[in-house]
């Protein structure tokens, strides 16, 4: 069983479109995250949710909107996609969300904006 | 601002040789420290972490790391490299007054047959 799963694995779309990436974890964790990994492999946190509540909201354009329908799911919706949004997006989860927790990562979604 | 620095974006070692990947952090308060590995086209996987207690931490696949407060370092080592160790390695630190992790820029490890 996959612990943290993401769909789709690949996403190719045109500038200006709106797209969503879904994430689910079956670990029973309380906290979920979205990270962006750029072409140089630099990994930066975007959002964190604990029990469906937003905890971390980095300086991300408001075109990015996370949604957590329940604590096992954290989706990422992106409006008006831009070329610079091309990256690999990783979902992760941790048991309680403190800084000492191990984070478990999904396989990533490679977004390409043309 | 807190930061994590990984010296060497690319490291190449021969199969069977010592692996040493360097990580330094900047913080006046010892943070929680992690090493994650990313294999091609996969997500990150925890190798090991230091939170409290023993400063020499052993992880999976024969890797270990030592927290040295005086040097603000958490270098990753493995005595004998294997071809399967070829991957991207990320050092990360947390506990800087918030709950997020700060990642280093990664080190790509190549193993020479």
mmCIF file of C-alpha atoms in Angstrom:
data_model
loop_
_atom_site.group_PDB
_atom_site.id
_atom_site.type_symbol
_atom_site.label_atom_id
_atom_site.label_comp_id
_atom_site.label_asym_id
_atom_site.label_seq_id
_atom_site.Cartn_x
_atom_site.Cartn_y
_atom_site.Cartn_z
ATOM 1 C CA UNK A 1 0.000 0.000 0.000
ATOM 2 C CA UNK A 2 1.316 3.413 -0.960
ATOM 3 C CA UNK A 3 1.651 5.632 2.105
ATOM 4 C CA UNK A 4 1.422 9.004 0.370
ATOM 5 C CA UNK A 5 -0.004 9.054 -3.126
ATOM 6 C CA UNK A 6 -0.388 11.864 -5.623
ATOM 7 C CA UNK A 7 -2.308 12.179 -8.858
ATOM 8 C CA UNK A 8 -1.490 12.828 -11.558
ATOM 9 C CA UNK A 9 2.178 11.888 -11.815
ATOM 10 C CA UNK A 10 2.652 14.074 -14.888
ATOM 11 C CA UNK A 11 0.697 17.150 -15.898
ATOM 12 C CA UNK A 12 1.296 19.064 -19.110
ATOM 13 C CA UNK A 13 -0.846 22.106 -19.737
ATOM 14 C CA UNK A 14 -0.998 25.483 -21.425
ATOM 15 C CA UNK A 15 -0.385 28.855 -19.814
ATOM 16 C CA UNK A 16 -3.519 30.348 -18.355
ATOM 17 C CA UNK A 17 -5.206 27.052 -17.578
ATOM 18 C CA UNK A 18 -6.389 25.944 -14.137
ATOM 19 C CA UNK A 19 -5.289 22.567 -12.784
ATOM 20 C CA UNK A 20 -5.456 20.521 -9.600
ATOM 21 C CA UNK A 21 -3.160 17.988 -7.996
ATOM 22 C CA UNK A 22 -4.531 15.539 -5.465
ATOM 23 C CA UNK A 23 -2.784 13.985 -2.488
ATOM 24 C CA UNK A 24 -3.859 11.268 -0.104
ATOM 25 C CA UNK A 25 -2.108 9.650 2.841
ATOM 26 C CA UNK A 26 -3.111 6.424 4.559
ATOM 27 C CA UNK A 27 -0.734 6.754 7.498
ATOM 28 C CA UNK A 28 -3.238 8.307 9.860
ATOM 29 C CA UNK A 29 -1.099 11.440 10.117
ATOM 30 C CA UNK A 30 -2.482 14.772 11.275
ATOM 31 C CA UNK A 31 -0.299 17.049 9.152
ATOM 32 C CA UNK A 32 0.153 17.344 5.413
ATOM 33 C CA UNK A 33 2.385 19.556 3.283
ATOM 34 C CA UNK A 34 2.935 20.797 -0.232
ATOM 35 C CA UNK A 35 6.469 21.411 -1.477
ATOM 36 C CA UNK A 36 7.746 22.784 -4.769
ATOM 37 C CA UNK A 37 10.997 21.458 -6.236
ATOM 38 C CA UNK A 38 12.434 23.595 -8.999
ATOM 39 C CA UNK A 39 14.652 22.595 -11.895
ATOM 40 C CA UNK A 40 17.744 22.953 -9.706
ATOM 41 C CA UNK A 41 16.259 20.491 -7.208
ATOM 42 C CA UNK A 42 15.722 23.211 -4.614
ATOM 43 C CA UNK A 43 12.888 22.157 -2.310
ATOM 44 C CA UNK A 44 10.697 24.761 -0.667
ATOM 45 C CA UNK A 45 7.618 24.392 1.465
ATOM 46 C CA UNK A 46 4.452 26.020 0.203
ATOM 47 C CA UNK A 47 1.713 25.042 2.641
ATOM 48 C CA UNK A 48 1.074 22.907 5.681
ATOM 49 C CA UNK A 49 -2.231 21.733 7.112
ATOM 50 C CA UNK A 50 -2.863 20.178 10.488
ATOM 51 C CA UNK A 51 -6.210 18.440 10.886
ATOM 52 C CA UNK A 52 -7.656 20.412 7.963
ATOM 53 C CA UNK A 53 -6.419 23.756 9.304
ATOM 54 C CA UNK A 54 -3.819 25.871 7.522
ATOM 55 C CA UNK A 55 -0.654 26.099 9.614
ATOM 56 C CA UNK A 56 2.068 27.232 7.225
ATOM 57 C CA UNK A 57 1.427 29.521 4.297
ATOM 58 C CA UNK A 58 4.649 30.641 2.688
ATOM 59 C CA UNK A 59 4.896 33.528 0.260
ATOM 60 C CA UNK A 60 3.140 31.738 -2.542
ATOM 61 C CA UNK A 61 1.065 33.542 -5.202
ATOM 62 C CA UNK A 62 -2.616 33.462 -4.365
ATOM 63 C CA UNK A 63 -3.156 31.595 -7.622
ATOM 64 C CA UNK A 64 -2.212 28.568 -5.520
ATOM 65 C CA UNK A 65 -4.988 27.404 -3.229
ATOM 66 C CA UNK A 66 -4.716 24.320 -1.051
ATOM 67 C CA UNK A 67 -7.815 22.498 0.113
ATOM 68 C CA UNK A 68 -8.059 19.832 2.784
ATOM 69 C CA UNK A 69 -11.452 18.102 2.792
ATOM 70 C CA UNK A 70 -10.283 15.806 5.599
ATOM 71 C CA UNK A 71 -7.000 15.104 7.320
ATOM 72 C CA UNK A 72 -6.113 12.328 4.879
ATOM 73 C CA UNK A 73 -6.349 14.550 1.806
ATOM 74 C CA UNK A 74 -4.653 17.753 0.737
ATOM 75 C CA UNK A 75 -5.263 19.009 -2.786
ATOM 76 C CA UNK A 76 -3.548 21.842 -4.587
ATOM 77 C CA UNK A 77 -5.429 23.970 -7.093
ATOM 78 C CA UNK A 78 -3.531 26.343 -9.341
ATOM 79 C CA UNK A 79 -5.274 29.095 -11.302
ATOM 80 C CA UNK A 80 -3.968 30.881 -14.376
ATOM 81 C CA UNK A 81 -0.871 28.743 -14.743
ATOM 82 C CA UNK A 82 2.365 30.498 -15.676
ATOM 83 C CA UNK A 83 5.595 29.206 -17.204
ATOM 84 C CA UNK A 84 7.356 29.645 -13.863
ATOM 85 C CA UNK A 85 4.984 27.201 -12.223
ATOM 86 C CA UNK A 86 6.708 24.356 -14.041
ATOM 87 C CA UNK A 87 8.258 22.204 -11.316
ATOM 88 C CA UNK A 88 7.812 18.993 -9.404
ATOM 89 C CA UNK A 89 5.271 19.293 -6.616
ATOM 90 C CA UNK A 90 5.578 16.978 -3.648
ATOM 91 C CA UNK A 91 2.988 16.195 -1.052
ATOM 92 C CA UNK A 92 4.164 14.977 2.346
ATOM 93 C CA UNK A 93 2.662 14.051 5.682
ATOM 94 C CA UNK A 94 3.852 13.757 9.263
ATOM 95 C CA UNK A 95 2.347 12.389 12.412
ATOM 96 C CA UNK A 96 1.743 15.582 14.390
ATOM 97 C CA UNK A 97 3.552 18.310 12.458
ATOM 98 C CA UNK A 98 6.245 19.443 14.835
ATOM 99 C CA UNK A 99 9.748 20.134 13.616
ATOM 100 C CA UNK A 100 11.145 16.840 14.930
ATOM 101 C CA UNK A 101 8.649 14.734 12.989
ATOM 102 C CA UNK A 102 9.686 12.602 10.062
ATOM 103 C CA UNK A 103 7.949 13.666 6.889
ATOM 104 C CA UNK A 104 6.802 11.039 4.401
ATOM 105 C CA UNK A 105 6.816 12.169 0.799
ATOM 106 C CA UNK A 106 4.690 11.232 -2.142
ATOM 107 C CA UNK A 107 6.221 10.373 -5.527
ATOM 108 C CA UNK A 108 5.728 13.878 -6.896
ATOM 109 C CA UNK A 109 3.757 15.477 -9.711
ATOM 110 C CA UNK A 110 5.792 16.905 -12.569
ATOM 111 C CA UNK A 111 3.969 19.960 -13.876
ATOM 112 C CA UNK A 112 4.994 21.368 -17.235
ATOM 113 C CA UNK A 113 3.434 24.615 -18.376
ATOM 114 C CA UNK A 114 3.794 25.355 -22.091
ATOM 115 C CA UNK B 1 17.542 33.772 8.750
ATOM 116 C CA UNK B 2 18.155 30.108 9.390
ATOM 117 C CA UNK B 3 19.870 28.233 6.615
ATOM 118 C CA UNK B 4 21.220 24.845 5.671
ATOM 119 C CA UNK B 5 24.310 24.614 3.486
ATOM 120 C CA UNK B 6 25.439 21.539 1.620
ATOM 121 C CA UNK B 7 28.967 21.838 0.326
ATOM 122 C CA UNK B 8 29.344 20.278 -3.084
ATOM 123 C CA UNK B 9 26.368 20.009 -5.400
ATOM 124 C CA UNK B 10 27.981 16.960 -7.030
ATOM 125 C CA UNK B 11 30.117 14.310 -5.355
ATOM 126 C CA UNK B 12 31.617 11.314 -7.133
ATOM 127 C CA UNK B 13 33.148 8.358 -5.354
ATOM 128 C CA UNK B 14 34.339 4.963 -6.490
ATOM 129 C CA UNK B 15 32.372 1.889 -5.576
ATOM 130 C CA UNK B 16 33.662 0.652 -2.217
ATOM 131 C CA UNK B 17 35.095 4.038 -1.228
ATOM 132 C CA UNK B 18 34.044 6.234 1.671
ATOM 133 C CA UNK B 19 31.065 8.503 1.107
ATOM 134 C CA UNK B 20 31.143 11.904 2.843
ATOM 135 C CA UNK B 21 28.410 14.451 2.209
ATOM 136 C CA UNK B 22 28.689 17.714 4.086
ATOM 137 C CA UNK B 23 25.947 19.708 5.784
ATOM 138 C CA UNK B 24 26.191 22.815 7.946
ATOM 139 C CA UNK B 25 23.389 24.808 9.518
ATOM 140 C CA UNK B 26 23.212 28.322 10.853
ATOM 141 C CA UNK B 27 21.386 28.658 14.121
ATOM 142 C CA UNK B 28 22.235 29.624 17.672
ATOM 143 C CA UNK B 29 19.872 26.920 18.871
ATOM 144 C CA UNK B 30 20.652 23.326 17.910
ATOM 145 C CA UNK B 31 17.957 22.327 15.471
ATOM 146 C CA UNK B 32 16.503 19.000 14.584
ATOM 147 C CA UNK B 33 18.513 17.612 11.684
ATOM 148 C CA UNK B 34 17.603 15.232 8.897
ATOM 149 C CA UNK B 35 19.080 13.558 5.867
ATOM 150 C CA UNK B 36 16.702 12.570 3.092
ATOM 151 C CA UNK B 37 17.524 10.675 -0.107
ATOM 152 C CA UNK B 38 15.784 11.105 -3.448
ATOM 153 C CA UNK B 39 16.192 8.422 -6.088
ATOM 154 C CA UNK B 40 15.470 9.388 -9.703
ATOM 155 C CA UNK B 41 11.826 10.211 -10.323
ATOM 156 C CA UNK B 42 10.838 9.423 -6.756
ATOM 157 C CA UNK B 43 9.899 11.312 -3.626
ATOM 158 C CA UNK B 44 12.201 11.918 -0.693
ATOM 159 C CA UNK B 45 12.834 9.165 1.849
ATOM 160 C CA UNK B 46 14.259 9.629 5.336
ATOM 161 C CA UNK B 47 17.773 8.244 5.820
ATOM 162 C CA UNK B 48 18.251 9.341 9.408
ATOM 163 C CA UNK B 49 17.563 12.149 11.835
ATOM 164 C CA UNK B 50 18.897 13.744 14.981
ATOM 165 C CA UNK B 51 16.537 15.185 17.556
ATOM 166 C CA UNK B 52 18.109 14.653 20.979
ATOM 167 C CA UNK B 53 20.459 12.224 22.694
ATOM 168 C CA UNK B 54 23.324 10.411 21.019
ATOM 169 C CA UNK B 55 25.059 12.623 18.513
ATOM 170 C CA UNK B 56 26.067 9.760 16.231
ATOM 171 C CA UNK B 57 22.969 8.648 14.408
ATOM 172 C CA UNK B 58 22.691 5.492 12.349
ATOM 173 C CA UNK B 59 20.263 5.275 9.477
ATOM 174 C CA UNK B 60 19.185 2.965 6.724
ATOM 175 C CA UNK B 61 21.419 1.461 4.042
ATOM 176 C CA UNK B 62 24.550 1.733 6.188
ATOM 177 C CA UNK B 63 24.570 5.532 6.428
ATOM 178 C CA UNK B 64 25.328 7.455 9.576
ATOM 179 C CA UNK B 65 25.724 11.097 10.555
ATOM 180 C CA UNK B 66 27.243 12.897 13.497
ATOM 181 C CA UNK B 67 25.840 16.075 15.023
ATOM 182 C CA UNK B 68 28.688 18.380 16.009
ATOM 183 C CA UNK B 69 27.364 21.439 17.797
ATOM 184 C CA UNK B 70 30.744 23.179 17.930
ATOM 185 C CA UNK B 71 31.024 22.933 14.144
ATOM 186 C CA UNK B 72 27.288 23.392 13.438
ATOM 187 C CA UNK B 73 27.584 20.351 11.205
ATOM 188 C CA UNK B 74 25.728 17.140 10.449
ATOM 189 C CA UNK B 75 27.816 15.359 7.823
ATOM 190 C CA UNK B 76 26.603 12.103 6.289
ATOM 191 C CA UNK B 77 28.965 9.162 5.858
ATOM 192 C CA UNK B 78 28.991 5.610 4.616
ATOM 193 C CA UNK B 79 32.143 3.477 4.838
ATOM 194 C CA UNK B 80 31.747 1.709 1.508
ATOM 195 C CA UNK B 81 29.761 3.097 -1.418
ATOM 196 C CA UNK B 82 27.477 0.871 -3.439
ATOM 197 C CA UNK B 83 26.143 1.501 -6.910
ATOM 198 C CA UNK B 84 22.635 1.693 -5.485
ATOM 199 C CA UNK B 85 23.639 4.742 -3.409
ATOM 200 C CA UNK B 86 23.595 6.943 -6.501
ATOM 201 C CA UNK B 87 20.908 9.534 -5.759
ATOM 202 C CA UNK B 88 20.288 13.098 -4.613
ATOM 203 C CA UNK B 89 20.807 13.701 -0.901
ATOM 204 C CA UNK B 90 19.177 16.508 1.049
ATOM 205 C CA UNK B 91 20.070 17.797 4.463
ATOM 206 C CA UNK B 92 17.258 19.541 6.324
ATOM 207 C CA UNK B 93 16.821 21.302 9.636
ATOM 208 C CA UNK B 94 13.817 22.236 11.705
ATOM 209 C CA UNK B 95 12.919 23.754 15.018
ATOM 210 C CA UNK B 96 13.934 27.293 14.244
ATOM 211 C CA UNK B 97 10.968 28.635 16.155
ATOM 212 C CA UNK B 98 8.427 27.296 13.699
ATOM 213 C CA UNK B 99 7.397 23.897 12.506
ATOM 214 C CA UNK B 100 8.771 23.928 8.993
ATOM 215 C CA UNK B 101 11.832 22.254 7.578
ATOM 216 C CA UNK B 102 14.540 24.182 5.796
ATOM 217 C CA UNK B 103 16.244 22.104 3.124
ATOM 218 C CA UNK B 104 19.722 22.391 1.735
ATOM 219 C CA UNK B 105 20.205 22.599 -2.009
ATOM 220 C CA UNK B 106 21.035 18.916 -2.326
ATOM 221 C CA UNK B 107 24.106 16.892 -3.290
ATOM 222 C CA UNK B 108 24.047 14.552 -6.228
ATOM 223 C CA UNK B 109 26.072 11.444 -5.439
ATOM 224 C CA UNK B 110 27.524 9.516 -8.353
ATOM 225 C CA UNK B 111 29.161 6.132 -7.860
ATOM 226 C CA UNK B 112 31.977 5.206 -10.223
ATOM 227 C CA UNK B 113 32.192 1.480 -10.998
#
